[in-house]
C-alpha positions as a LaTeX table, in Angstrom:
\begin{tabular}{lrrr}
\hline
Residue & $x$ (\AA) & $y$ (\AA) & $z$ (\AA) \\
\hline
Unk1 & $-22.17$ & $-38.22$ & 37.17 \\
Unk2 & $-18.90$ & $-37.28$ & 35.87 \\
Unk3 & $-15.28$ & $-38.01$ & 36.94 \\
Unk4 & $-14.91$ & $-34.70$ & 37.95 \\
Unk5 & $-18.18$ & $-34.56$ & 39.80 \\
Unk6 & $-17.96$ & $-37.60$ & 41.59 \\
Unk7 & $-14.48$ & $-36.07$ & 43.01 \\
Unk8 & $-15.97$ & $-33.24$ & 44.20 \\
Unk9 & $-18.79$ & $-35.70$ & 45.74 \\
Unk10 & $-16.39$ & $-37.52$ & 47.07 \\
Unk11 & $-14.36$ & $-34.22$ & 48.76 \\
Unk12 & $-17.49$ & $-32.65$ & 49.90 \\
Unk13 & $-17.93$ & $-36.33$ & 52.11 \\
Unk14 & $-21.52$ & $-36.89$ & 50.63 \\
Unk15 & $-22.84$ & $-38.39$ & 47.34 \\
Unk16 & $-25.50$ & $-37.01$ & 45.40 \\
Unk17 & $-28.99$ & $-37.20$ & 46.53 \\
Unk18 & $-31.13$ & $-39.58$ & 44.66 \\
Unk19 & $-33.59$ & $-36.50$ & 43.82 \\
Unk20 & $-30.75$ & $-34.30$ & 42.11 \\
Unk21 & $-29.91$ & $-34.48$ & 38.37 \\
Unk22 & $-26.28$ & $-34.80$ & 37.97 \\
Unk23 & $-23.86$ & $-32.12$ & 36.38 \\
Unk24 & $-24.62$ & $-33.37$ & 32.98 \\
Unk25 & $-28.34$ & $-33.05$ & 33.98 \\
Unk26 & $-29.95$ & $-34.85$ & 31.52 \\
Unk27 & $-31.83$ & $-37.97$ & 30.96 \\
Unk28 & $-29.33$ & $-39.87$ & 28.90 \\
Unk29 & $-26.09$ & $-38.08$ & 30.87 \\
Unk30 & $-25.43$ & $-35.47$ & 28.04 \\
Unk31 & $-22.12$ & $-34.83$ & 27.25 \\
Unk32 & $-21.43$ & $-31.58$ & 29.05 \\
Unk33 & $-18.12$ & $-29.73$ & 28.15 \\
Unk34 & $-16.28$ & $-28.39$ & 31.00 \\
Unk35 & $-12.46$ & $-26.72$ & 31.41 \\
Unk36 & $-12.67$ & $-26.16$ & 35.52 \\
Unk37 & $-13.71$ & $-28.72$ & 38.18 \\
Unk38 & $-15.91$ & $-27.15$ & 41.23 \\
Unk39 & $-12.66$ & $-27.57$ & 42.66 \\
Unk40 & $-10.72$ & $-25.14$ & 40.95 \\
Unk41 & $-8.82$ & $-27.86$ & 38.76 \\
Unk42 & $-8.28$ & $-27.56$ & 35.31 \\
Unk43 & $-9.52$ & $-30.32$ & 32.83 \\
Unk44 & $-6.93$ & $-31.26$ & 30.29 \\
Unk45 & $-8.68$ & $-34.57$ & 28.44 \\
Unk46 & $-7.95$ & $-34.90$ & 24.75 \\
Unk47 & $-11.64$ & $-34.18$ & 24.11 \\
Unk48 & $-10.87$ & $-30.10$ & 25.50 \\
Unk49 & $-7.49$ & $-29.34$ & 23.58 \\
Unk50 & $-9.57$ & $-27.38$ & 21.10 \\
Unk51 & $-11.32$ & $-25.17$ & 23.80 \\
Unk52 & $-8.42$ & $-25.18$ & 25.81 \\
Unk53 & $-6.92$ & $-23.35$ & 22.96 \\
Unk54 & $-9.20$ & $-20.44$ & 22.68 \\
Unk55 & $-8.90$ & $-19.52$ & 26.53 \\
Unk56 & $-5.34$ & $-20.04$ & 26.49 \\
Unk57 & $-4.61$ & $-16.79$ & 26.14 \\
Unk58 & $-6.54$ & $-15.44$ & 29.42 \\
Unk59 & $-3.63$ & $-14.97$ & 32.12 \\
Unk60 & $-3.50$ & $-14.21$ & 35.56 \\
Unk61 & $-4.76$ & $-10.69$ & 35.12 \\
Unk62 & $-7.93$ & $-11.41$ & 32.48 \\
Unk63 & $-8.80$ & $-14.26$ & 35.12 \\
Unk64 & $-8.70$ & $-11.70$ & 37.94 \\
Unk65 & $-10.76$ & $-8.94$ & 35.47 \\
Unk66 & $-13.55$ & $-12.02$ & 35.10 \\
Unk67 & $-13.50$ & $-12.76$ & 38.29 \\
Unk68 & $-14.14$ & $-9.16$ & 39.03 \\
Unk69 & $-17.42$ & $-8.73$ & 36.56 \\
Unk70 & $-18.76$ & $-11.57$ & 38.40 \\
Unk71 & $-18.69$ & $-9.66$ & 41.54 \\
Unk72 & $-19.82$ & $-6.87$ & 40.76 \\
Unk73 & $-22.94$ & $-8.18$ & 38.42 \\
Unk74 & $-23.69$ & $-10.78$ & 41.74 \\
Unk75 & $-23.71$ & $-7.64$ & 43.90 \\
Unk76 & $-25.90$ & $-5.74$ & 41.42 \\
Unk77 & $-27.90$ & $-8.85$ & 41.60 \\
Unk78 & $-28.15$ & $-8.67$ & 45.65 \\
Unk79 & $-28.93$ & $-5.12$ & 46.10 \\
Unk80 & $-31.26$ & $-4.72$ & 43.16 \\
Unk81 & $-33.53$ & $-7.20$ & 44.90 \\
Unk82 & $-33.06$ & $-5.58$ & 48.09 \\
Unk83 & $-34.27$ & $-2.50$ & 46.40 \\
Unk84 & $-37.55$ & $-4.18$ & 45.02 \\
Unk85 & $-38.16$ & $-5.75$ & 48.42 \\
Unk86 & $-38.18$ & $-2.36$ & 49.94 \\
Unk87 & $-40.35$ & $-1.06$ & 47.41 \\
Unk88 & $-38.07$ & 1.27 & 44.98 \\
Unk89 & $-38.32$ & $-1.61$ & 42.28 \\
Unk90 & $-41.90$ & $-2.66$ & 40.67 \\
Unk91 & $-39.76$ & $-6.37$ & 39.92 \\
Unk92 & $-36.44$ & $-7.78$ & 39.24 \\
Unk93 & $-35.59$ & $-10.71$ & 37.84 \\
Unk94 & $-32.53$ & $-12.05$ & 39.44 \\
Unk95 & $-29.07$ & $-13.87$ & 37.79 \\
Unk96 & $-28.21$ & $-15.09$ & 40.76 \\
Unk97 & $-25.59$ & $-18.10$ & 39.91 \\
Unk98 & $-25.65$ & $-17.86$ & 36.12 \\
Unk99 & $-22.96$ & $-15.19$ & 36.09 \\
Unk100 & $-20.15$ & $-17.68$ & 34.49 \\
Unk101 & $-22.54$ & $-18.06$ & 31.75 \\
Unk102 & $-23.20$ & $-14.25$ & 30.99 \\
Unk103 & $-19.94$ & $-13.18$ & 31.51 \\
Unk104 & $-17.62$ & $-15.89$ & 29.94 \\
Unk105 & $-20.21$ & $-15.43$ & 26.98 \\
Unk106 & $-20.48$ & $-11.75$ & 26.90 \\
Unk107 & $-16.45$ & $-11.44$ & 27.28 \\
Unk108 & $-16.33$ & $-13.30$ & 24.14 \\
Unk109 & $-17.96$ & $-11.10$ & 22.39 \\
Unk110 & $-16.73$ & $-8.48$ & 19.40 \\
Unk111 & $-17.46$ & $-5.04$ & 19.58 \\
Unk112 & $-19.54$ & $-5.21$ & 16.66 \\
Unk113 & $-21.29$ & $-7.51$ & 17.45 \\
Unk114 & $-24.85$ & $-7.04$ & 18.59 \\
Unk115 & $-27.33$ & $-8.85$ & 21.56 \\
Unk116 & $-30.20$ & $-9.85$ & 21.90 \\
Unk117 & $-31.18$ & $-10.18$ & 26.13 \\
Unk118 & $-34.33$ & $-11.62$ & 27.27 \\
Unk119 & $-34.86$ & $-9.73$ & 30.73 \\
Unk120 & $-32.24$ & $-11.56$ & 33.21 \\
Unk121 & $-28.91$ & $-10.93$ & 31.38 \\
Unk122 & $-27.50$ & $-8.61$ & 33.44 \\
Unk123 & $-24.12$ & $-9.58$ & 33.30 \\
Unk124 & $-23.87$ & $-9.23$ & 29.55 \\
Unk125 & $-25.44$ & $-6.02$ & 30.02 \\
Unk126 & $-22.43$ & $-4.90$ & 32.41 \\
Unk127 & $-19.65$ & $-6.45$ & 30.39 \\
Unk128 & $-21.51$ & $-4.36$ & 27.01 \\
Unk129 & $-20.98$ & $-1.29$ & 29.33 \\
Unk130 & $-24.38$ & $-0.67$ & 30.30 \\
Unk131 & $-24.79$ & 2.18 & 33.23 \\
Unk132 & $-26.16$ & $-0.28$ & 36.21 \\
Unk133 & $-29.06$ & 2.17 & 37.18 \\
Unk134 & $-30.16$ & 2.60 & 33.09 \\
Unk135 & $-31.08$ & $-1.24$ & 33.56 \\
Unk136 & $-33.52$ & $-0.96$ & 36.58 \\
Unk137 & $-35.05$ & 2.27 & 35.14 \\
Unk138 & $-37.60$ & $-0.88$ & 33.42 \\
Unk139 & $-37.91$ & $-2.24$ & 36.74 \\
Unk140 & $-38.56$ & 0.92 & 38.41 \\
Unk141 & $-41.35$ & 1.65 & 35.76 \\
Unk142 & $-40.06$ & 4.89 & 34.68 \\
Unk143 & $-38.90$ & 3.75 & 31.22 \\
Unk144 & $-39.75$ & 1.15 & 27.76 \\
Unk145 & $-35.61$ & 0.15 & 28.52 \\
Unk146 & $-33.31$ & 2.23 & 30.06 \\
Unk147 & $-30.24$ & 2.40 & 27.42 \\
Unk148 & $-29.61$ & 3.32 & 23.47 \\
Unk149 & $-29.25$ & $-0.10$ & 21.72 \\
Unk150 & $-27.08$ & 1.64 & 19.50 \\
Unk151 & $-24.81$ & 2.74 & 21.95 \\
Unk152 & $-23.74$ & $-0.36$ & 23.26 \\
Unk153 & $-25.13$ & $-2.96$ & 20.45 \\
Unk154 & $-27.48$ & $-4.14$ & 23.21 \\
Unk155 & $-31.01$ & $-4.28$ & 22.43 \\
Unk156 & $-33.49$ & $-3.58$ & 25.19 \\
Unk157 & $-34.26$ & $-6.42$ & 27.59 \\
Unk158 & $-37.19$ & $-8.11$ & 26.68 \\
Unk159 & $-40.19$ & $-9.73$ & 28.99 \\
Unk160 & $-42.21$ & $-11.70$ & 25.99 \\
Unk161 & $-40.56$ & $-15.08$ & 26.33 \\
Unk162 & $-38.79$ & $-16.11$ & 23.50 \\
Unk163 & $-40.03$ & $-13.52$ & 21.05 \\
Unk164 & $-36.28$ & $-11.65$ & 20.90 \\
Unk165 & $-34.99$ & $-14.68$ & 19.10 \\
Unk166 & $-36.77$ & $-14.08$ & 15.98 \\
Unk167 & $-35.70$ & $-10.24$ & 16.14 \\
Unk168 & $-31.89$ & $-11.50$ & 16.49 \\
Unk169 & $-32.56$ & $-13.90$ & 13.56 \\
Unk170 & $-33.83$ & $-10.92$ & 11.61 \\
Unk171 & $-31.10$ & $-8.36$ & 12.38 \\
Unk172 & $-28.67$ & $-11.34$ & 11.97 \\
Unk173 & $-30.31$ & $-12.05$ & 8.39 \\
Unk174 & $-29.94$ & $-8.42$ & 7.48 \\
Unk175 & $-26.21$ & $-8.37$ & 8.86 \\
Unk176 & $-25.82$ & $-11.17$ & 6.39 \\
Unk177 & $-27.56$ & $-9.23$ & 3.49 \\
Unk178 & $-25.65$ & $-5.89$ & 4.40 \\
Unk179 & $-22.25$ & $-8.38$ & 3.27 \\
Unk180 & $-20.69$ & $-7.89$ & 6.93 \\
Unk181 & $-20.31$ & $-11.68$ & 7.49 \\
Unk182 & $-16.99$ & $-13.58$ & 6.06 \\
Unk183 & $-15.40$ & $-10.86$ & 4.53 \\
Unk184 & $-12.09$ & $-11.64$ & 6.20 \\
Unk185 & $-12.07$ & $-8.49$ & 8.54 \\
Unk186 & $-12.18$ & $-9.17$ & 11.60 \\
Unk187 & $-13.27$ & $-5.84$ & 12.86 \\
Unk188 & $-15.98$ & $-5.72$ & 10.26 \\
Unk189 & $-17.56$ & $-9.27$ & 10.58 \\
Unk190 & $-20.63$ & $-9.37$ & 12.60 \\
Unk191 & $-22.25$ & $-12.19$ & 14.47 \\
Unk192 & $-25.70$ & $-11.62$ & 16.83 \\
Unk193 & $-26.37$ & $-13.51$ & 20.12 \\
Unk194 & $-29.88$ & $-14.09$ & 21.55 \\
Unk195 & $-30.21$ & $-14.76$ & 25.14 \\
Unk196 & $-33.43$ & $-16.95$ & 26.50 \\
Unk197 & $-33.82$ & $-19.51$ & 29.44 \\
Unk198 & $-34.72$ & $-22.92$ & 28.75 \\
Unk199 & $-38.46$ & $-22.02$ & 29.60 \\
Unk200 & $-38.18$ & $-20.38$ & 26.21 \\
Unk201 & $-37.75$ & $-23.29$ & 24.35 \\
Unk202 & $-41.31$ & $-24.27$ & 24.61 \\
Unk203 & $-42.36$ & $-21.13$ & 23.09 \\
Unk204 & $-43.17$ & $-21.13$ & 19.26 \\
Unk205 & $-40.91$ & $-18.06$ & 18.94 \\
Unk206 & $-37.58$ & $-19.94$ & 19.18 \\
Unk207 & $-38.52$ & $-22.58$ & 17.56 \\
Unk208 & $-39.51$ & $-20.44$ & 14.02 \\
Unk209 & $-36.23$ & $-18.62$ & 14.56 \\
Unk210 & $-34.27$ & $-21.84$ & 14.67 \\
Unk211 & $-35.90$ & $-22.98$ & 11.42 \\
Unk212 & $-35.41$ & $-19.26$ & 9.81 \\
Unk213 & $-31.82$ & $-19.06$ & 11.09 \\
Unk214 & $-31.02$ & $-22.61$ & 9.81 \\
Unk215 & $-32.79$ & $-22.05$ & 6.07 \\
Unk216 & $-30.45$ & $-18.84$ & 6.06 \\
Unk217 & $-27.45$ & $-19.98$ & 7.40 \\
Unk218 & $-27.64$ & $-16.57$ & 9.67 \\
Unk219 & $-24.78$ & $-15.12$ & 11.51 \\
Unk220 & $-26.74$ & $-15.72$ & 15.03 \\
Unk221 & $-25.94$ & $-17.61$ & 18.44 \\
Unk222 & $-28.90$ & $-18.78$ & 20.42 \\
Unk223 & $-27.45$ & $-19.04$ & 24.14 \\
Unk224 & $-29.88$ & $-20.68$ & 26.15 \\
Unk225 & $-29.09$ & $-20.38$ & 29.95 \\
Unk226 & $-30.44$ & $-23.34$ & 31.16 \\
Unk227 & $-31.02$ & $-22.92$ & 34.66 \\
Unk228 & $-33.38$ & $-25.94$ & 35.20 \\
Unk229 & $-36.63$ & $-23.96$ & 36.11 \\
Unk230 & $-39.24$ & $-21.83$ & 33.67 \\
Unk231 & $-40.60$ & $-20.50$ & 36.88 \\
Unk232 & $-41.77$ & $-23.70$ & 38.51 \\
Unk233 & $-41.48$ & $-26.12$ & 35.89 \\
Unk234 & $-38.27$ & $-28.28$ & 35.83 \\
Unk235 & $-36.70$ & $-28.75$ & 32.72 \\
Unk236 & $-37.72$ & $-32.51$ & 33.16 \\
Unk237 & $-41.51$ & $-31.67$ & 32.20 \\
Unk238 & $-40.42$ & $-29.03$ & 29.55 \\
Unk239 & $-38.44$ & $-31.71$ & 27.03 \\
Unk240 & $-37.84$ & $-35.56$ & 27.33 \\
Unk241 & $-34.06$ & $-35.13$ & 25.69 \\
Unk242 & $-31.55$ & $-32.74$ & 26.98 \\
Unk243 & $-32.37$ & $-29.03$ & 25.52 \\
Unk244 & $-29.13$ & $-29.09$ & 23.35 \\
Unk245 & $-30.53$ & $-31.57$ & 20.75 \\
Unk246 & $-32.97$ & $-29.26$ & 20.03 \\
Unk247 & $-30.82$ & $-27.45$ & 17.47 \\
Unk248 & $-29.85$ & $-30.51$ & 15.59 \\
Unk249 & $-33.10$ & $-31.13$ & 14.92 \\
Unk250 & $-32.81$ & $-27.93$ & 13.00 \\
Unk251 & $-29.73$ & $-28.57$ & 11.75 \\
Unk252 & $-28.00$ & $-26.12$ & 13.35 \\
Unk253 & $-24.86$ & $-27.23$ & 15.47 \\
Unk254 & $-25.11$ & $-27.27$ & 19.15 \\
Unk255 & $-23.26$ & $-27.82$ & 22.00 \\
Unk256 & $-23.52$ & $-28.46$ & 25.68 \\
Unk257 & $-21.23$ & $-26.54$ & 28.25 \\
Unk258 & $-21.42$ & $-26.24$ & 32.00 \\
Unk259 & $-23.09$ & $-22.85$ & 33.03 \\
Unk260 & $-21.44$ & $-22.34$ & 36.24 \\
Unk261 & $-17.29$ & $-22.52$ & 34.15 \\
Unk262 & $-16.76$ & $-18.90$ & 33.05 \\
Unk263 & $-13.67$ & $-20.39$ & 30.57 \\
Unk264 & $-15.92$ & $-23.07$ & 29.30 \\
Unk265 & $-18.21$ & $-20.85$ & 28.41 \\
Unk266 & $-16.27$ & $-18.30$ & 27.52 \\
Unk267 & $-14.45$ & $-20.79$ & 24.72 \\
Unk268 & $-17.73$ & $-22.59$ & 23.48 \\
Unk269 & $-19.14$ & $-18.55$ & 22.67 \\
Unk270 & $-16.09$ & $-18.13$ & 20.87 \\
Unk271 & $-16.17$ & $-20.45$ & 18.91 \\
Unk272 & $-20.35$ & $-20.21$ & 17.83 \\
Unk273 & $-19.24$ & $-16.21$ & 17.04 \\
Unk274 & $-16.35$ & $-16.91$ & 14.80 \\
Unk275 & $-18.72$ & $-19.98$ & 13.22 \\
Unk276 & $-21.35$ & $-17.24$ & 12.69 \\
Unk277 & $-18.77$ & $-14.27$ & 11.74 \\
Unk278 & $-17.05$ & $-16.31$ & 8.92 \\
Unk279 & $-19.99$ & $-17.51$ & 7.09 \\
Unk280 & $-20.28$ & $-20.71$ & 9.04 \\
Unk281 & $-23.92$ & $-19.81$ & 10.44 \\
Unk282 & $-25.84$ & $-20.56$ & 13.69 \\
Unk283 & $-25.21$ & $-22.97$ & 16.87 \\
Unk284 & $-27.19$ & $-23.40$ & 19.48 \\
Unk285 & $-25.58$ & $-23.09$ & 23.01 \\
Unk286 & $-27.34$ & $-24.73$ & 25.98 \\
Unk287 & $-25.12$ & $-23.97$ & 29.56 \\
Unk288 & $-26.45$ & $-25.52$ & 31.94 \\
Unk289 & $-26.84$ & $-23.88$ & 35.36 \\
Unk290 & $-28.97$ & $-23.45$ & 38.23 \\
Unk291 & $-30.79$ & $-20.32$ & 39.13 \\
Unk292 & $-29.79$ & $-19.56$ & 42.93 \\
Unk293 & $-32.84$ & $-17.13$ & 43.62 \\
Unk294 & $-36.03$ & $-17.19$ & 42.48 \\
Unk295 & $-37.76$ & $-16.49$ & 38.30 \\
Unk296 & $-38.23$ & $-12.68$ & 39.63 \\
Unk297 & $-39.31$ & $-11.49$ & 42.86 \\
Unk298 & $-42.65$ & $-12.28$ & 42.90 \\
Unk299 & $-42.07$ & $-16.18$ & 43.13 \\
Unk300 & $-41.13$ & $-18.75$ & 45.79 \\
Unk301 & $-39.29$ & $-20.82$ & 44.78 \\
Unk302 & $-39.42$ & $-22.91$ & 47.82 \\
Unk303 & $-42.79$ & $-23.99$ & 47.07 \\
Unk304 & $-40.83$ & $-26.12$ & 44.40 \\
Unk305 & $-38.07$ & $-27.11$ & 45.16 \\
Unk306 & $-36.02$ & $-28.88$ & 48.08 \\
Unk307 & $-33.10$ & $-27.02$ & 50.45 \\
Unk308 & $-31.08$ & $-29.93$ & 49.63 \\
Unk309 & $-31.02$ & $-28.98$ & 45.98 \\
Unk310 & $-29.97$ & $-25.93$ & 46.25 \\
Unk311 & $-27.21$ & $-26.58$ & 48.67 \\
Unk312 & $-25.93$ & $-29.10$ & 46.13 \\
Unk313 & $-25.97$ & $-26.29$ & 43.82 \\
Unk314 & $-24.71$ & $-23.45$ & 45.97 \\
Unk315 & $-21.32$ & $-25.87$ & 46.40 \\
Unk316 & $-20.49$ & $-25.42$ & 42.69 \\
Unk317 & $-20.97$ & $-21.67$ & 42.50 \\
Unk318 & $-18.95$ & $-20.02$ & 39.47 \\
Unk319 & $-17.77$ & $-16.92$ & 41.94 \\
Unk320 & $-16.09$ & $-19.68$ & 44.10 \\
Unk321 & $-15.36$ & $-21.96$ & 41.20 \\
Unk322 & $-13.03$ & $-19.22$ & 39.54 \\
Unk323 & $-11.50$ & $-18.11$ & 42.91 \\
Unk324 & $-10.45$ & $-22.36$ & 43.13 \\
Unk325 & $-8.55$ & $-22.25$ & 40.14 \\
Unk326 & $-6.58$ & $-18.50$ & 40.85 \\
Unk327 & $-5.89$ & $-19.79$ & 44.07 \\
Unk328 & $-4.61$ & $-23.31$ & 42.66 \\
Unk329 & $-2.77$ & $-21.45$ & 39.62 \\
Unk330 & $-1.09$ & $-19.02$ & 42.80 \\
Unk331 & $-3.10$ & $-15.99$ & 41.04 \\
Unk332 & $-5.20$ & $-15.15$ & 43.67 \\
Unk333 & $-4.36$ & $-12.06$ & 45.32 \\
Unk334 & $-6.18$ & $-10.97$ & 48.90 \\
Unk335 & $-5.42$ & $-7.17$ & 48.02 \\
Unk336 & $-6.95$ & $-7.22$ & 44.73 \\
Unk337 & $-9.66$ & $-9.53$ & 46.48 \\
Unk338 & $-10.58$ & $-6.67$ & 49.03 \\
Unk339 & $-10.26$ & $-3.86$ & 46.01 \\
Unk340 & $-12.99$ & $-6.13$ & 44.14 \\
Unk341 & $-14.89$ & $-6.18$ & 47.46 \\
Unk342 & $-15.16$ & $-2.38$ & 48.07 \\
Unk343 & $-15.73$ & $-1.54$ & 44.30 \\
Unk344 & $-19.18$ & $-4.13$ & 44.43 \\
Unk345 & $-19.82$ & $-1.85$ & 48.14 \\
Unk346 & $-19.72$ & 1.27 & 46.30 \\
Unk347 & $-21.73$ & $-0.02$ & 43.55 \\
Unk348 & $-24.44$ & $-1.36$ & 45.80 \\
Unk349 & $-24.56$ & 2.43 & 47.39 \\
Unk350 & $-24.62$ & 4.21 & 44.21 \\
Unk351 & $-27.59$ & 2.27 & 43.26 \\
Unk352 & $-29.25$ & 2.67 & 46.57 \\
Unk353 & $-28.89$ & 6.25 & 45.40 \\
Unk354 & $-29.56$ & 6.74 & 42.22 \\
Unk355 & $-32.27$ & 3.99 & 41.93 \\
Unk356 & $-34.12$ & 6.18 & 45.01 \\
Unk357 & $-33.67$ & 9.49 & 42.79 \\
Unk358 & $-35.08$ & 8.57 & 39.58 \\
Unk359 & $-38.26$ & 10.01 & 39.18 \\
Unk360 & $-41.29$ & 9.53 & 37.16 \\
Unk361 & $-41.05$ & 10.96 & 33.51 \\
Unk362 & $-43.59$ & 13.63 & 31.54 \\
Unk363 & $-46.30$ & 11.60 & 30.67 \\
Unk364 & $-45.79$ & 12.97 & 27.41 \\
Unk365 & $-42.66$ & 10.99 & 26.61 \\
Unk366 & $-44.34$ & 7.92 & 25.89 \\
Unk367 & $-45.28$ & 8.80 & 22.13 \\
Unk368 & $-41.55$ & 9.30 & 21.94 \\
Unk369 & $-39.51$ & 6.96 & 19.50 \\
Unk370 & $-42.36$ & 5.17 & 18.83 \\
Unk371 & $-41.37$ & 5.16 & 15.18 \\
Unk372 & $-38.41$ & 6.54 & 13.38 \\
Unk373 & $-39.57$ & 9.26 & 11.72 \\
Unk374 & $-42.72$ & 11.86 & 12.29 \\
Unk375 & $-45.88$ & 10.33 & 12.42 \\
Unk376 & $-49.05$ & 11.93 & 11.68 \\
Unk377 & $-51.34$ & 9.99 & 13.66 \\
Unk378 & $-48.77$ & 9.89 & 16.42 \\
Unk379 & $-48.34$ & 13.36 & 16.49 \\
Unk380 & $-52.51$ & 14.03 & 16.79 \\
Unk381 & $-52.73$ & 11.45 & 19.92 \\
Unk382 & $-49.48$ & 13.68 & 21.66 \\
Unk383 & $-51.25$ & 17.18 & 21.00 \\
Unk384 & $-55.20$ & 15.57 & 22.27 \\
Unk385 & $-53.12$ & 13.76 & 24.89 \\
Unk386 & $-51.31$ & 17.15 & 25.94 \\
Unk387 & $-55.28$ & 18.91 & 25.76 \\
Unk388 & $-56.27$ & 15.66 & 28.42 \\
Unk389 & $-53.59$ & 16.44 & 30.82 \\
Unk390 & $-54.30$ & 20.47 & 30.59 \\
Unk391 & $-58.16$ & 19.82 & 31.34 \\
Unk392 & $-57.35$ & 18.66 & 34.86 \\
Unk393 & $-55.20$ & 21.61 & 35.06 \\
Unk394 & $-57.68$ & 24.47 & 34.72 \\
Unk395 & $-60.10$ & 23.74 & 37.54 \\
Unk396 & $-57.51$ & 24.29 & 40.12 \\
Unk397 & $-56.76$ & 28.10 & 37.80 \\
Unk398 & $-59.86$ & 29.11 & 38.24 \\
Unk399 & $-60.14$ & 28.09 & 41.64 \\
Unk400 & $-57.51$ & 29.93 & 42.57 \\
Unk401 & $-58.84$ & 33.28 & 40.93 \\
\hline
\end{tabular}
C-alpha cells in the first residue's frame, strides 16, 4: 500500500481487507505513478516533477471541462445500459469507473492523431467527437460501427479481443513510412493509440504487435486499461508479474499509472504520444483501474467477486477523485456543477430518443463498403441477393390480383 493509500485508509476509518490488492495492485507492489490522492490532494514527490510539468498547464477551467466529459460519458454509460436492459440494445459493454483513464488519455491526444478502440472506450469516443447514438447503432444491431473513421480518426470499435492492436501497429508503420513522424511539425506528426483491457494481453494478437511495433520502432501507444477482470478472470490468473513489464520484455518502454487520476493519465499519454510523434517509438501504458459494472451486460459479476471489493473501489472513484481536488484547489463551482448535471439529463433523454427511433436498415446495405472500390463478385451477390428478397415479394402480388 502506498503513503497516499494508507491515508485515505486511514480517513475512511478502515484498513484494507486482506482479500483486496492494493492501489499498486501487483504482486511485487509495482510502482504506480499517481498526481491526485483519492482525497483530492495533489502529489508533489521529486519522482512526479516531470509529469507534473505536462499537466501544469490545465487550470481551473480545463479541470472543470474534464470533469465535465467524465459526466457526461458516466451518464452515457448509465442510460445506455438502462436501454439494453429494457430491450432497445442487443449488448453494451459498460466503462463504468475507467473514465479518468479514457478521458485524461483521449484529452491528450492530437488531432491527427488516430485510435484504435477495442469495444468499451467510450469516453475516447466522446472526447474524438463521436455523436453518442452513432456508437450504440453496433449495439442496437443496425450497423458494422456507427461513425466514419475518417471523420474523427477513430476507427470502429472492435469485439475480437486484441486483434485492433496489430491494425494500429500497421497504420502506425505506414504513418512512419508516409514520413509524418519527427519531422518537427507539430501539427503534422502523427502518433496511433490502441485501446485493449488487460484480458487482451493473453491474446496472441498483442503480443505479435508488440514484437512488430518494437522491430519498427512504430509511432504507436498500446493503452491497456487494466481493470482487474477479463470477464471473470482476475488479473492474478492472467500474468504472475504486473501487466506493465510486459512491454519491456519487448523492449518497448512502459509505464504504470493509476487508472482512476484523470491528470496522471492524462500526463503519462502525453508523454508516450510525443515519444511516438518525434521518432522515439512505442510505450506500453498499463492504468490500472477497476471496472465498476460488469464485462457487458450479459455477465454477473457478482458471481465473482465480493461487495466488499467493490466498495473499496467505489471510494476511489475518478468522478469524485477530480471533484476532491477542484474543491481543495477552491475551483469547484455548484452552478457549473448543476449546468454539468442537466447537460448529462438531457443527454440521457436524447438517447432514450434517438436510440428508440433508429430503425433497421435495407438489407441491401450490407455489401456496402465492403471494399474500396467496385467489386465484381460483390456486385453479383447484391443483384442475386436483391432477386432473393423480390421472390418473397411476388406471392403476396399475385395474391392480391
Amino acid at each position: 500500500m502506498t503513503e497516499n493509500d494508507a491515508r485515505t485508509a486511514a480517513r475512511d476509518g478502515a484498513s484494507t481487507p486482506p482479500d483486496l490488492p492494493d492501489v499498486a495492485g501487483g504482486p511485487d507492489d509495482a510502482p504506480l505513478l499517481q498526481l491526485v490522492t483519492p482525497a483530492g490532494a495533489r502529489v508533489t514527490t521529486p519522482e512526479t516533477d516531470g509529469y507534473r510539468e505536462r499537466v501544469a498547464h490545465l487550470d481551473a477551467a480545463a479541470l472543470r471541462g474534464l470533469y465535465r466529459d467524465m459526466v457526461l460519458t458516466r451518464r452515457f454509460d448509465d442510460e445506455a445500459t438502462s436501454l439494453q436492459r429494457q430491450g432497445e440494445l442487443g449488448l453494451f459493454a459498460q466503462s463504468k469507473g475507467q473514465e479518468a483513464a479514457q478521458i485524461g488519455s483521449g484529452r491528450a491526444l492530437a488531432p491527427q492523431d488516430y485510435v484504435f478502440p477495442s469495444y468499451r472506450e467510450h469516453g475516447v469516443s466522446h472526447v474524438r467527437g463521436i455523436d453518442p447514438t452513432a456508437r450504440l447503432r453496433l449495439f442496437r444491431g443496425v450497423d458494422h460501427g456507427g461513425w466514419d473513421p475518417t471523420a474523427h480518426n477513430v476507427h470502429l470499435y472492435t469485439l475480437v479481443i486484441g486483434s485492433h492492436a496489430l491494425h494500429a501497429t500497421g497504420y502506425a508503420m505506414g504513418v512512419q513510412r508516409d514520413g509524418l513522424v519527427g519531422s518537427g511539425d507539430p501539427e503534422r506528426d502523427t502518433a496511433v493509440v490502441t485501446y485493449f483491457g488487460d484480458g487482451a494481453t493473453s491474446q496472441g494478437d498483442v503480443n505479435e504487435a508488440l514484437v512488430f511495433a518494437a522491430v519498427n520502432n512504430a509511432p504507436v501507444v498500446f493503452f491497456c486499461q487494466n481493470n482487474q477482470w477479463a470477464i471473470s478472470e482476475p488479473t492474478t490468473k492472467q500474468s504472475r508479474v504486473p501487466l506493465y513489464r510486459r512491454g519491456g520484455g519487448f523492449g518497448v518502454p512502459s509505464v504504470r499509472v493509476d487508472g482512476n487520476d484523470v491528470l496522471a493519465c492524462y500526463a503519462v499519454t502525453a508523454e508516450a504520444l510525443e515519444r511516438a510523434r518525434t521518432g522515439g517509438g512505442p510505450t506500453f501504458v498499463e492504468a490500472f483501474t477497476y471496472r465498476m459494472g460488469a464485462h457487458t451486460t450479459s455477465d454477473d459479476p457478482t458471481k465473482y467477486r465480493s461487495r466488499a471489493q467493490e466498495e473499496y473501489w467505489r471510494r476511489r472513484d475518478p468522478i469524485d477523485r477530480l471533484e476532491n481536488l477542484l474543491r481543495a484547489e477552491g475551483a469547484w463551482d455548484d452552478a457549473f456543477a448543476a449546468d454539468v448535471a442537466a447537460e448529462a439529463d438531457a443527454l440521457g433523454e436524447r438517447l432514450r430518443d434517438e436510440v428508440r427511433a433508429l430503425a433497421a436498415p435495407d438489407p441491401s446495405t450490407m455489401f456496402d463498403h465492403v471494399y474500396a472500390t467496385p467489386n465484381a463478385v460483390v456486385e453479383r451477390e447484391k443483384a442475386w441477393f436483391a432477386d432473393y428478397q423480390q421472390s418473397f415479394e411476388e406471392p403476396a402480388a399475385e395474391v392480391a390480383r
